[in-house]
PDB file of N, CA, C and O in Angstrom:
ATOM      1  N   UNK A1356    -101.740 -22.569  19.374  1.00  0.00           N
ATOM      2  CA  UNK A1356    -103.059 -22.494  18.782  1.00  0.00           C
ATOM      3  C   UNK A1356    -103.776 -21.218  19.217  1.00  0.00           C
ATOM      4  O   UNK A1356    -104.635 -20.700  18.504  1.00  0.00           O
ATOM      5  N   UNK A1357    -103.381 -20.685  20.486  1.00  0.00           N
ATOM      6  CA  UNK A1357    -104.131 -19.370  21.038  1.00  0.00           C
ATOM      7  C   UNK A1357    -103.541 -18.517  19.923  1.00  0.00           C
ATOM      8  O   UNK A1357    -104.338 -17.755  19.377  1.00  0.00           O
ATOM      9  N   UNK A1358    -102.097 -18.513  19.425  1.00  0.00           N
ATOM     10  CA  UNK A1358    -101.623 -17.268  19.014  1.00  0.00           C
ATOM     11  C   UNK A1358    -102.649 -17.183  18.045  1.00  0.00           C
ATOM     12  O   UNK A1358    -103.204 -16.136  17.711  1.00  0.00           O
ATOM     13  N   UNK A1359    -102.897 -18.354  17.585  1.00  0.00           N
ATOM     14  CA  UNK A1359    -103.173 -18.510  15.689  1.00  0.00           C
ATOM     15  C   UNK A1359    -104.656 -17.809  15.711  1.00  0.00           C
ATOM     16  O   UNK A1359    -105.045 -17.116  14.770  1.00  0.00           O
ATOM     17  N   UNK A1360    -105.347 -18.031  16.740  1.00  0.00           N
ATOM     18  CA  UNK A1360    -106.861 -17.716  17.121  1.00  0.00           C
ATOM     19  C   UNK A1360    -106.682 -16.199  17.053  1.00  0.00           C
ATOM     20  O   UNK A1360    -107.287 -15.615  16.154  1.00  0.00           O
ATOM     21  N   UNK A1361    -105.694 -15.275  18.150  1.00  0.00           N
ATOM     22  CA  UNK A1361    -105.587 -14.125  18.203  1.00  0.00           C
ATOM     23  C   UNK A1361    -105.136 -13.579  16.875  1.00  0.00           C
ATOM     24  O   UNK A1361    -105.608 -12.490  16.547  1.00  0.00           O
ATOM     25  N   UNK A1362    -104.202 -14.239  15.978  1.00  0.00           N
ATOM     26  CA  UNK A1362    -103.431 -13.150  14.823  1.00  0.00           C
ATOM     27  C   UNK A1362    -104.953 -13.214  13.646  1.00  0.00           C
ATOM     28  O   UNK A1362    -105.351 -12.184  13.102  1.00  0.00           O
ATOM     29  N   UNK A1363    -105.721 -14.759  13.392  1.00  0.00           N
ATOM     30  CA  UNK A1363    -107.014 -14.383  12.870  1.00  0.00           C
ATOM     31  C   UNK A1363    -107.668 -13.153  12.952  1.00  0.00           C
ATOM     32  O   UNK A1363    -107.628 -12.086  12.340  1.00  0.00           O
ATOM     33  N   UNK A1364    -108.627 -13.890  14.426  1.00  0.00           N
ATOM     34  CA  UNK A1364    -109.275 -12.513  14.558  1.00  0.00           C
ATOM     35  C   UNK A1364    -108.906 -11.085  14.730  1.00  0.00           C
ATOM     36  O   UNK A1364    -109.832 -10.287  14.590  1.00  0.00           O
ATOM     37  N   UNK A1365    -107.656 -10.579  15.025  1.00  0.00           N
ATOM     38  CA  UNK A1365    -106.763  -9.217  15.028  1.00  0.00           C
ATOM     39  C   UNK A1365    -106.625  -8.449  13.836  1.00  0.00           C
ATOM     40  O   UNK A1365    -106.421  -7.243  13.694  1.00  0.00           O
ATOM     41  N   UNK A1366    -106.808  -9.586  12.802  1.00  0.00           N
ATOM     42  CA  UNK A1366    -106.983  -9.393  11.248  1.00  0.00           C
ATOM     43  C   UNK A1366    -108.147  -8.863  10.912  1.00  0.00           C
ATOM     44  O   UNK A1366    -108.134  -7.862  10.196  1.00  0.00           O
ATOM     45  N   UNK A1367    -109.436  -9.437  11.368  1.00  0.00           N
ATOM     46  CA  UNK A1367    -110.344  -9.009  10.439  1.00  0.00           C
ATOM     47  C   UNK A1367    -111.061  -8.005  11.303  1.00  0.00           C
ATOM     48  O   UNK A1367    -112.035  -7.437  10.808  1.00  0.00           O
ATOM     49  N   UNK A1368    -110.543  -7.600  13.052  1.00  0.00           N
ATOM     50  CA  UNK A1368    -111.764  -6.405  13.605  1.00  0.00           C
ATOM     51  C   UNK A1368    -110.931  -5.403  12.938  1.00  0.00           C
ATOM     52  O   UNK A1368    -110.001  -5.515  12.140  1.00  0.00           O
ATOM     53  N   UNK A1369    -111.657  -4.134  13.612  1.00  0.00           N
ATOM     54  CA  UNK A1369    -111.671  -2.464  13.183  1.00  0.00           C
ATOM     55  C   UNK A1369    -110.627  -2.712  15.112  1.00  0.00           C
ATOM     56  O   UNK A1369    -109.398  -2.722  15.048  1.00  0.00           O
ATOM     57  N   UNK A1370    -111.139  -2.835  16.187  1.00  0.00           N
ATOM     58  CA  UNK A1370    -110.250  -2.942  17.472  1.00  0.00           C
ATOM     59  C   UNK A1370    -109.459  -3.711  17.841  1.00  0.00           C
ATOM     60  O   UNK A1370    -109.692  -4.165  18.961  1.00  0.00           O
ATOM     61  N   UNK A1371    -108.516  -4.092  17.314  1.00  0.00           N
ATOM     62  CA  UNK A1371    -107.924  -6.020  17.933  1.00  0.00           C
ATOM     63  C   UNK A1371    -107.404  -5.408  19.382  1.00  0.00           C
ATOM     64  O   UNK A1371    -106.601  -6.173  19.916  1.00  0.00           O
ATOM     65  N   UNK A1372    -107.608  -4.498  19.956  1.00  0.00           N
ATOM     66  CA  UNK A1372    -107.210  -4.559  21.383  1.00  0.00           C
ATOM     67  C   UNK A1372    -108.304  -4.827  21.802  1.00  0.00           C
ATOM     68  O   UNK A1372    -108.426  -4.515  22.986  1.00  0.00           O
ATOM     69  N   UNK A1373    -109.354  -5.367  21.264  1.00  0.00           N
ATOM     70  CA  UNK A1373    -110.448  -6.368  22.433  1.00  0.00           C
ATOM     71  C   UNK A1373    -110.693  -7.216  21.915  1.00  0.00           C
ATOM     72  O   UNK A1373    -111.898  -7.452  21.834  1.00  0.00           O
ATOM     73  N   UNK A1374    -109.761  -8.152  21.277  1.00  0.00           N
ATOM     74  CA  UNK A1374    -109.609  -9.260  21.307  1.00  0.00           C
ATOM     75  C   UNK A1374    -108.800 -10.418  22.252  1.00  0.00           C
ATOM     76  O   UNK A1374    -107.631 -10.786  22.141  1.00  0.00           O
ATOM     77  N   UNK A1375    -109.961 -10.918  23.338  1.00  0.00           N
ATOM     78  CA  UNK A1375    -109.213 -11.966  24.171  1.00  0.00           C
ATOM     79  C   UNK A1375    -110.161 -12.907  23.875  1.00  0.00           C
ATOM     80  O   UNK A1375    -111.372 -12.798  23.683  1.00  0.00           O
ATOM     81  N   UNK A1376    -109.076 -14.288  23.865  1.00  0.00           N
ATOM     82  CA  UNK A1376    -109.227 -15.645  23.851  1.00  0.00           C
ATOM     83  C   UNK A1376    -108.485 -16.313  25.082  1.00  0.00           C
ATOM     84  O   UNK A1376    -107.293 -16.180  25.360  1.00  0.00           O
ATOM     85  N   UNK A1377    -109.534 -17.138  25.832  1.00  0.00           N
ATOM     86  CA  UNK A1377    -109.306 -17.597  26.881  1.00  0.00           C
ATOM     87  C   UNK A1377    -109.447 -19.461  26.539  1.00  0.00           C
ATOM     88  O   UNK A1377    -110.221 -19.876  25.676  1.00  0.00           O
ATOM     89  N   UNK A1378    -108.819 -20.129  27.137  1.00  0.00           N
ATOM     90  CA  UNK A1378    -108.452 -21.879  26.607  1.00  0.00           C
ATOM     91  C   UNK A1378    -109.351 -22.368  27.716  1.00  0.00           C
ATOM     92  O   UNK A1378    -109.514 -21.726  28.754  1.00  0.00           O
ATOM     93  N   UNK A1379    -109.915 -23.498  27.469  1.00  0.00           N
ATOM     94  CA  UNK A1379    -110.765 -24.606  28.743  1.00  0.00           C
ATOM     95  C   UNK A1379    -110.027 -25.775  28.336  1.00  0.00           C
ATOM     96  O   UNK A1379    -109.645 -25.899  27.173  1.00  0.00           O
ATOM     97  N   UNK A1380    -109.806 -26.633  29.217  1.00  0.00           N
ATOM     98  CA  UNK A1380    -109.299 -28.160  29.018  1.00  0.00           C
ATOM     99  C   UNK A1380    -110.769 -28.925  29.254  1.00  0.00           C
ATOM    100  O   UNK A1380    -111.537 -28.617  30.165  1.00  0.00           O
ATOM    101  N   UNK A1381    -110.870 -29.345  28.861  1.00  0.00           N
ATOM    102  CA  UNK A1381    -111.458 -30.595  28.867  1.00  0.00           C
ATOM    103  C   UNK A1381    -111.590 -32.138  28.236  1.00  0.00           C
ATOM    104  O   UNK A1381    -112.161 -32.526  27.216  1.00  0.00           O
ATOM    105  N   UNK A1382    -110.842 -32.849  29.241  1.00  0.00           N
ATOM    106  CA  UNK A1382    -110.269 -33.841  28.751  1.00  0.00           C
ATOM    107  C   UNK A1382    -109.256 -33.968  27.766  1.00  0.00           C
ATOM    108  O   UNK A1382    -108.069 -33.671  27.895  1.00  0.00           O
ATOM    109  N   UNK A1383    -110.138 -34.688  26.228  1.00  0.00           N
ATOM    110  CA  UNK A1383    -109.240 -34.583  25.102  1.00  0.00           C
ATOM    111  C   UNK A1383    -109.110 -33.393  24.478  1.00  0.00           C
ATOM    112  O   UNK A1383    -108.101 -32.935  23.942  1.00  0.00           O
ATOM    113  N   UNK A1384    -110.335 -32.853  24.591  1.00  0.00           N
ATOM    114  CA  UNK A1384    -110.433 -31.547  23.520  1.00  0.00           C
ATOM    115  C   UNK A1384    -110.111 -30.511  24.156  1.00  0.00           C
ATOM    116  O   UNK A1384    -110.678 -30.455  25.246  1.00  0.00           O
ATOM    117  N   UNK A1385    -109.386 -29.598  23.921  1.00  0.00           N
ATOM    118  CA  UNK A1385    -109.145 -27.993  24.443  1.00  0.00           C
ATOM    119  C   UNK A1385    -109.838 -27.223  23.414  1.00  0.00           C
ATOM    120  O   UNK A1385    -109.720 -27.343  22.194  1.00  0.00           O
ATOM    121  N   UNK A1386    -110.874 -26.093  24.334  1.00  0.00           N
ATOM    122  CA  UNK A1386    -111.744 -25.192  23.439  1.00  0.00           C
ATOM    123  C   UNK A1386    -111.273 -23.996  24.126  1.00  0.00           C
ATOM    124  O   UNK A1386    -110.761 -23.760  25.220  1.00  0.00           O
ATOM    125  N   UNK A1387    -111.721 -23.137  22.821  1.00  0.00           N
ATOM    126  CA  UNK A1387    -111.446 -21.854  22.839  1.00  0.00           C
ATOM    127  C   UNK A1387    -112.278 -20.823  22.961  1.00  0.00           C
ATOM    128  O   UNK A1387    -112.986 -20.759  21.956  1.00  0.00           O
ATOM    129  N   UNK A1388    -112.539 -19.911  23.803  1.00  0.00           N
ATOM    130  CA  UNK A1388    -113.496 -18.950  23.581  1.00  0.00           C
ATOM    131  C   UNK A1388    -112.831 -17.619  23.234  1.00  0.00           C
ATOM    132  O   UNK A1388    -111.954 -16.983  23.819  1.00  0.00           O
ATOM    133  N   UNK A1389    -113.572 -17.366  22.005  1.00  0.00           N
ATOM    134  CA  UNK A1389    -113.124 -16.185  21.196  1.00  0.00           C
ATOM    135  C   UNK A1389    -113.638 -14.694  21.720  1.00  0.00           C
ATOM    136  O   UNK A1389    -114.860 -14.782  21.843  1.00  0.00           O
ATOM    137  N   UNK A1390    -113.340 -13.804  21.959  1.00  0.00           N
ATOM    138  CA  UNK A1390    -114.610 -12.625  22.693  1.00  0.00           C
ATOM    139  C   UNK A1390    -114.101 -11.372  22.076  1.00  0.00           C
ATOM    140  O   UNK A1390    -112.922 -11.125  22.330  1.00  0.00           O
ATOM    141  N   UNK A1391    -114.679 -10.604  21.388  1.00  0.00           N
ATOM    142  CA  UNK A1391    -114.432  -9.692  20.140  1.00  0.00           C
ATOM    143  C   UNK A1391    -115.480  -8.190  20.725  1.00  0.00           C
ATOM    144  O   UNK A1391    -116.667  -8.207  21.048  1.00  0.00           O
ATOM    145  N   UNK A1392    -114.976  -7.564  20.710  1.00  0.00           N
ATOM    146  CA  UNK A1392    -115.870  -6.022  20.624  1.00  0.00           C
ATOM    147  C   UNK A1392    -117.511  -6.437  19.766  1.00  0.00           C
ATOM    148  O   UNK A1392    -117.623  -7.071  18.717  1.00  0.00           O
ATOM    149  N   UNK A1393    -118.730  -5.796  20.681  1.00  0.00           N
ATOM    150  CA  UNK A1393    -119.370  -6.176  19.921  1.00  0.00           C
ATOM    151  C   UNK A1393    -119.890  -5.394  18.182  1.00  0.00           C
ATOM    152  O   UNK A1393    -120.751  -5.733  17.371  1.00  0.00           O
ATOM    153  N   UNK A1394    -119.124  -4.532  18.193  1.00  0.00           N
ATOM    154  CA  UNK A1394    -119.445  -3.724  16.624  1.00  0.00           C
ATOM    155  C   UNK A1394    -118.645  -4.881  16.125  1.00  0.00           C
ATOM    156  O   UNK A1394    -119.585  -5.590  15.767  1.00  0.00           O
ATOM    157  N   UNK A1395    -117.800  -5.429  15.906  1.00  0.00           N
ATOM    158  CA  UNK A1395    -116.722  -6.469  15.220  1.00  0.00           C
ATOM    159  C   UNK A1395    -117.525  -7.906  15.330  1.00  0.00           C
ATOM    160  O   UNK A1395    -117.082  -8.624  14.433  1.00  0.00           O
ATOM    161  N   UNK A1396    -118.363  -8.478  15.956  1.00  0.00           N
ATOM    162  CA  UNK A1396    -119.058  -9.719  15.893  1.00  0.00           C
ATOM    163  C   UNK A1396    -119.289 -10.043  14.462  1.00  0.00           C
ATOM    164  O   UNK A1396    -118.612 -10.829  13.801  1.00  0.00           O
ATOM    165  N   UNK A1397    -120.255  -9.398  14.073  1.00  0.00           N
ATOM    166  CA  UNK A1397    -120.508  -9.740  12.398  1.00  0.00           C
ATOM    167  C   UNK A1397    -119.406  -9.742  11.309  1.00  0.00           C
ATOM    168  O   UNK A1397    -119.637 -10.115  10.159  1.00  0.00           O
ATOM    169  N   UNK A1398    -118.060  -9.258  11.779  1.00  0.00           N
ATOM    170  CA  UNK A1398    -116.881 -10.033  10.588  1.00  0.00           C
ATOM    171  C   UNK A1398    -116.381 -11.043  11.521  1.00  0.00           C
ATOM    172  O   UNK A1398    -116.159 -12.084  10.903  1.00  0.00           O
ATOM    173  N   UNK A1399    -116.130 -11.137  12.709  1.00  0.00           N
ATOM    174  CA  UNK A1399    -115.858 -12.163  12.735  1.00  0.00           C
ATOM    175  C   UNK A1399    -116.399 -13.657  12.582  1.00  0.00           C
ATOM    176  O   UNK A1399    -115.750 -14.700  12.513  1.00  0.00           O
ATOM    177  N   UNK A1400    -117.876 -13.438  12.547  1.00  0.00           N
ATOM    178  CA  UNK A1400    -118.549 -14.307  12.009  1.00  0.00           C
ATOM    179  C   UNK A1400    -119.163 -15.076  10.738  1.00  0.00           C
ATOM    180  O   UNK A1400    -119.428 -16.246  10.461  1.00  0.00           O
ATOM    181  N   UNK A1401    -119.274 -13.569   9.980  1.00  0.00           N
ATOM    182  CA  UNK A1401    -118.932 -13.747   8.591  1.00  0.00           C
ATOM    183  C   UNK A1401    -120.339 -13.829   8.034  1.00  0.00           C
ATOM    184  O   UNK A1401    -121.128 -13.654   8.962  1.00  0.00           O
ATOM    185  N   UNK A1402    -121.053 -14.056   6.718  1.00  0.00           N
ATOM    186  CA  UNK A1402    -122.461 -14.187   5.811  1.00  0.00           C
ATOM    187  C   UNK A1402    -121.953 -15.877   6.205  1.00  0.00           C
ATOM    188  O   UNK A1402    -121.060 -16.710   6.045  1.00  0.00           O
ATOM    189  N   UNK A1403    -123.436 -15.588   6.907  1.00  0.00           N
ATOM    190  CA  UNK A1403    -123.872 -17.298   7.285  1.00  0.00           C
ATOM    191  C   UNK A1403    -123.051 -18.062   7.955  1.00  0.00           C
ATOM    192  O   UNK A1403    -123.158 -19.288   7.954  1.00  0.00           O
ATOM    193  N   UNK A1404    -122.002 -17.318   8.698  1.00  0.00           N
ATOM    194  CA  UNK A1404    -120.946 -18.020   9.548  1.00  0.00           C
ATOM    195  C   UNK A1404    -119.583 -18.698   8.822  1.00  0.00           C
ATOM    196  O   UNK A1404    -118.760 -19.348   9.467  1.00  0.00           O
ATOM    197  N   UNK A1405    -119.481 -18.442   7.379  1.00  0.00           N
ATOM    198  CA  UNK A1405    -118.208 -19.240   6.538  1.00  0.00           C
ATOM    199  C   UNK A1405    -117.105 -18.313   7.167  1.00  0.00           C
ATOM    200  O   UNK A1405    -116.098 -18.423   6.468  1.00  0.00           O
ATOM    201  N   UNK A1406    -116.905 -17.488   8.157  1.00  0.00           N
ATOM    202  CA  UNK A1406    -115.608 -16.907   8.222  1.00  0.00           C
ATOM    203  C   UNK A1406    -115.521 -17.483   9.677  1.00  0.00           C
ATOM    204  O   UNK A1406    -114.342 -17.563  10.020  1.00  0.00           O
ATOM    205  N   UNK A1407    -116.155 -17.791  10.375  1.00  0.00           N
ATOM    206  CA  UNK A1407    -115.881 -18.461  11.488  1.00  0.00           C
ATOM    207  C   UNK A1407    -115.817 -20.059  11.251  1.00  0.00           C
ATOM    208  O   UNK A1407    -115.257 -20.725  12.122  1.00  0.00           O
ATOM    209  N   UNK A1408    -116.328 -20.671  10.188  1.00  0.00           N
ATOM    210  CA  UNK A1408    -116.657 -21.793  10.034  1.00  0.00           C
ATOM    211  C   UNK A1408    -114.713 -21.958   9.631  1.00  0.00           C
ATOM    212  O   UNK A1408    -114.016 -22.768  10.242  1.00  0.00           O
ATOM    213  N   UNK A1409    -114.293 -21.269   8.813  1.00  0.00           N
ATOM    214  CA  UNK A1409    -113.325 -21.555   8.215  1.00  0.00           C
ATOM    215  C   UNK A1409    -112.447 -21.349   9.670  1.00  0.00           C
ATOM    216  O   UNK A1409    -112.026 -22.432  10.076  1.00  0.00           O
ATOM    217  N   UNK A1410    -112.109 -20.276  10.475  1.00  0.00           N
ATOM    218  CA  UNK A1410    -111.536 -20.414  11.521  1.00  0.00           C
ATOM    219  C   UNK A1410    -111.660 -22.059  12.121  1.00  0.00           C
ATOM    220  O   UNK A1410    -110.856 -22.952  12.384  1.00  0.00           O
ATOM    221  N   UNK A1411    -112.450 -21.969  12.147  1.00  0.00           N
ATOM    222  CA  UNK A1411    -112.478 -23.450  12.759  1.00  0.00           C
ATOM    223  C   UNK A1411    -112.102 -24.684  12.150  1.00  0.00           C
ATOM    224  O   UNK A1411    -111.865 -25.830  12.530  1.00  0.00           O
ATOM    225  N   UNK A1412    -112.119 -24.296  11.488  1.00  0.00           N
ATOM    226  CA  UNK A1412    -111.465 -25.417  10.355  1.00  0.00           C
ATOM    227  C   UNK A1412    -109.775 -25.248  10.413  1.00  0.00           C
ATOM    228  O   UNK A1412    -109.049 -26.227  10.585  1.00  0.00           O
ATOM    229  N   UNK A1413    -109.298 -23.993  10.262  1.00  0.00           N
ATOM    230  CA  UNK A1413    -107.933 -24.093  10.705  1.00  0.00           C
ATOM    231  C   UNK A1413    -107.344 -24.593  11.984  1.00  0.00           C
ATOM    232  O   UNK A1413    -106.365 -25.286  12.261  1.00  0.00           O
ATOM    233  N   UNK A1414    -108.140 -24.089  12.559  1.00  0.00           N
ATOM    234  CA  UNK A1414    -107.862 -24.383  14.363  1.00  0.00           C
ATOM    235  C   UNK A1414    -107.474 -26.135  13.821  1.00  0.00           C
ATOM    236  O   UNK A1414    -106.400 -26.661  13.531  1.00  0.00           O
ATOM    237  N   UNK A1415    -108.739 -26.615  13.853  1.00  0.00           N
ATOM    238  CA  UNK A1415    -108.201 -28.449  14.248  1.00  0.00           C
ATOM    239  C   UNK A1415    -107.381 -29.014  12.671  1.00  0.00           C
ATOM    240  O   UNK A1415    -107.160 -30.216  12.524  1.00  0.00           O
ATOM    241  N   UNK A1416    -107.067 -28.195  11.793  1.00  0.00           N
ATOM    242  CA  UNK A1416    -106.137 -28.513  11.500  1.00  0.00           C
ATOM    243  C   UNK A1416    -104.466 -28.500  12.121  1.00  0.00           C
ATOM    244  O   UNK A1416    -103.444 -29.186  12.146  1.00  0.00           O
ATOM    245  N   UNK A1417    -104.986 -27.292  12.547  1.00  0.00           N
ATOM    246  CA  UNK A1417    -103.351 -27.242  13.296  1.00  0.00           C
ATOM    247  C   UNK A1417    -103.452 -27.806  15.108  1.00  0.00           C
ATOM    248  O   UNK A1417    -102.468 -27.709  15.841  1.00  0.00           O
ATOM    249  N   UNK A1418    -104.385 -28.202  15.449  1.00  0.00           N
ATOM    250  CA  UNK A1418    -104.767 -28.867  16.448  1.00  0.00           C
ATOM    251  C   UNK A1418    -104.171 -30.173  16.029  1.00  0.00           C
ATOM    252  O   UNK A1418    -103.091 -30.497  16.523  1.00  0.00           O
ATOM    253  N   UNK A1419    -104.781 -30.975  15.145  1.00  0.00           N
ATOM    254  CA  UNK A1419    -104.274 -32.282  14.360  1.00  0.00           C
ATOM    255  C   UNK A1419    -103.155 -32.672  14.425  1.00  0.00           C
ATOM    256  O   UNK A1419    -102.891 -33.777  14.901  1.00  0.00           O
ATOM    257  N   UNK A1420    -102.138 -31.747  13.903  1.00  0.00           N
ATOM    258  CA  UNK A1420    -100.715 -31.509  13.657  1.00  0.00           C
ATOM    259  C   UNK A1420     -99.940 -31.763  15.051  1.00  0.00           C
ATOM    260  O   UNK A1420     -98.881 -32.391  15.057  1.00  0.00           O
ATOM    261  N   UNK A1421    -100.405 -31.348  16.002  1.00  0.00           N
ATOM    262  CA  UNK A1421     -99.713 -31.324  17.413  1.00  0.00           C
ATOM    263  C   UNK A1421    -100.620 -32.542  17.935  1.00  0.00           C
ATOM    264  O   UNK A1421    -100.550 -32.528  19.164  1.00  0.00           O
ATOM    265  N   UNK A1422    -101.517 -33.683  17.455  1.00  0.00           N
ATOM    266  CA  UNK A1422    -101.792 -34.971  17.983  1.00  0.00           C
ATOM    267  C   UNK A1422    -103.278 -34.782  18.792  1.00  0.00           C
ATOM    268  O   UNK A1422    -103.963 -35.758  19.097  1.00  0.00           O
ATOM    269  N   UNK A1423    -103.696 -33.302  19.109  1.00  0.00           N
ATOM    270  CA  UNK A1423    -104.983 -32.591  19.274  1.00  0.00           C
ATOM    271  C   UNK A1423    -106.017 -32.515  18.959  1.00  0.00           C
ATOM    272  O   UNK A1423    -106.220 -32.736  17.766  1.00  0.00           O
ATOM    273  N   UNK A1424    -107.219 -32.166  19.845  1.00  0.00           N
ATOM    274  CA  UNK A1424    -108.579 -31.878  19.805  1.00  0.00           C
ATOM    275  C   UNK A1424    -108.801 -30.294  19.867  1.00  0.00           C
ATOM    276  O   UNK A1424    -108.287 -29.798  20.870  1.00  0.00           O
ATOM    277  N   UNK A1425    -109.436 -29.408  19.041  1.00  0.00           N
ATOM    278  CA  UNK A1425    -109.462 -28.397  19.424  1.00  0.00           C
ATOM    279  C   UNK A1425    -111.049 -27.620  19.150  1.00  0.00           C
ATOM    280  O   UNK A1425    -111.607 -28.110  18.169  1.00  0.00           O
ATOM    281  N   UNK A1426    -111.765 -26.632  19.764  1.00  0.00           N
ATOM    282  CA  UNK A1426    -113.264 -26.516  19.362  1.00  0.00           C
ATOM    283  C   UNK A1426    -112.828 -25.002  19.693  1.00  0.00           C
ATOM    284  O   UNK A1426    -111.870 -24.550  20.319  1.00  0.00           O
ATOM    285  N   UNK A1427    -114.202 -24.235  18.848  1.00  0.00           N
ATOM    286  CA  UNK A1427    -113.701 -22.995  18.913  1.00  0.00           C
ATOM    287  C   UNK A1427    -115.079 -22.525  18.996  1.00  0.00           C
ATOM    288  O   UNK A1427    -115.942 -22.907  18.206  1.00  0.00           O
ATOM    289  N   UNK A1428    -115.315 -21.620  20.033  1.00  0.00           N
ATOM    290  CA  UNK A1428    -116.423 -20.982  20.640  1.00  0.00           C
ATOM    291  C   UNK A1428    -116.417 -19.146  20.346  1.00  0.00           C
ATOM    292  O   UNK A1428    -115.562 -18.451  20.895  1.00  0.00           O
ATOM    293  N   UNK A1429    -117.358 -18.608  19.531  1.00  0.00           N
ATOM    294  CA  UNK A1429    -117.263 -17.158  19.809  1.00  0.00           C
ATOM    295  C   UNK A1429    -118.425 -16.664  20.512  1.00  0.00           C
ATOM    296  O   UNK A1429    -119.599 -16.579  20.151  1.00  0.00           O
ATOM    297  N   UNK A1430    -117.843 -16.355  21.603  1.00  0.00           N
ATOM    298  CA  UNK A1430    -118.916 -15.522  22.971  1.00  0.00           C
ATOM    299  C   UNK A1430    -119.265 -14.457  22.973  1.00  0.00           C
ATOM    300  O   UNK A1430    -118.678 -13.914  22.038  1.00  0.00           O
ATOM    301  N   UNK A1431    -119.875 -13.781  23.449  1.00  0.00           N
ATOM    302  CA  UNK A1431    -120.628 -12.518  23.808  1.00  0.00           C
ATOM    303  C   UNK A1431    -119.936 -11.670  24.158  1.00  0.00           C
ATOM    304  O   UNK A1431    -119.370 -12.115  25.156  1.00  0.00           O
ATOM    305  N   UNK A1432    -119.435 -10.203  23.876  1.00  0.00           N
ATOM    306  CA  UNK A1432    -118.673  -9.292  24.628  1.00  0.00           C
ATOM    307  C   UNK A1432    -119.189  -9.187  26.246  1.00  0.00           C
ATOM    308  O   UNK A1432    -120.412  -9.043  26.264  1.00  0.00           O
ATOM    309  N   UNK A1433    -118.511  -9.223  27.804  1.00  0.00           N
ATOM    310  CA  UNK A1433    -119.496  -8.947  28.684  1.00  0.00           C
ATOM    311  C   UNK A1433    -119.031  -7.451  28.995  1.00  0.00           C
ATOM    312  O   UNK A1433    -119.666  -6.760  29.791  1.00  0.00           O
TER     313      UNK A1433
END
């Protein structure tokens, strides 16, 4: 599920070498934090969030598939 997070977003920046995604367990659900260059925030987020919304929508589909919980967080460059 990390790959699937990274080959997404690698797709739509101008830098995919600052694209890291780091995993949290918690409990049932494993979430993801997405962290993108900040000139690249606004595609990865998309008009009104439908390009992240849809990321996320793939994620727990293929979360589903493997019996999974999955949540997907995009953070702040630090």
């Amino acid at each position: 599920m990390k790959e699937l997070i990274e080959y997404m977003a690698r797709s739509l920046v101008d830098d995919p070498t600052q694209v890291y995604v780091t995993q949290v367990r918690g409990g049932a659900t494993v979430t993801f934090h997405l962290q993108v260059a900040k000139e690249d925030m606004g595609r990865v987020i998309g008009r009104q969030g439908r390009v992240a919304n849809a990321m996320r929508t793939l994620l727990r589909v293929a979360a589903a598939r493997d019996g999974k919980r999955a949540e997907l967080d995009i953070v702040e460059p630090e």
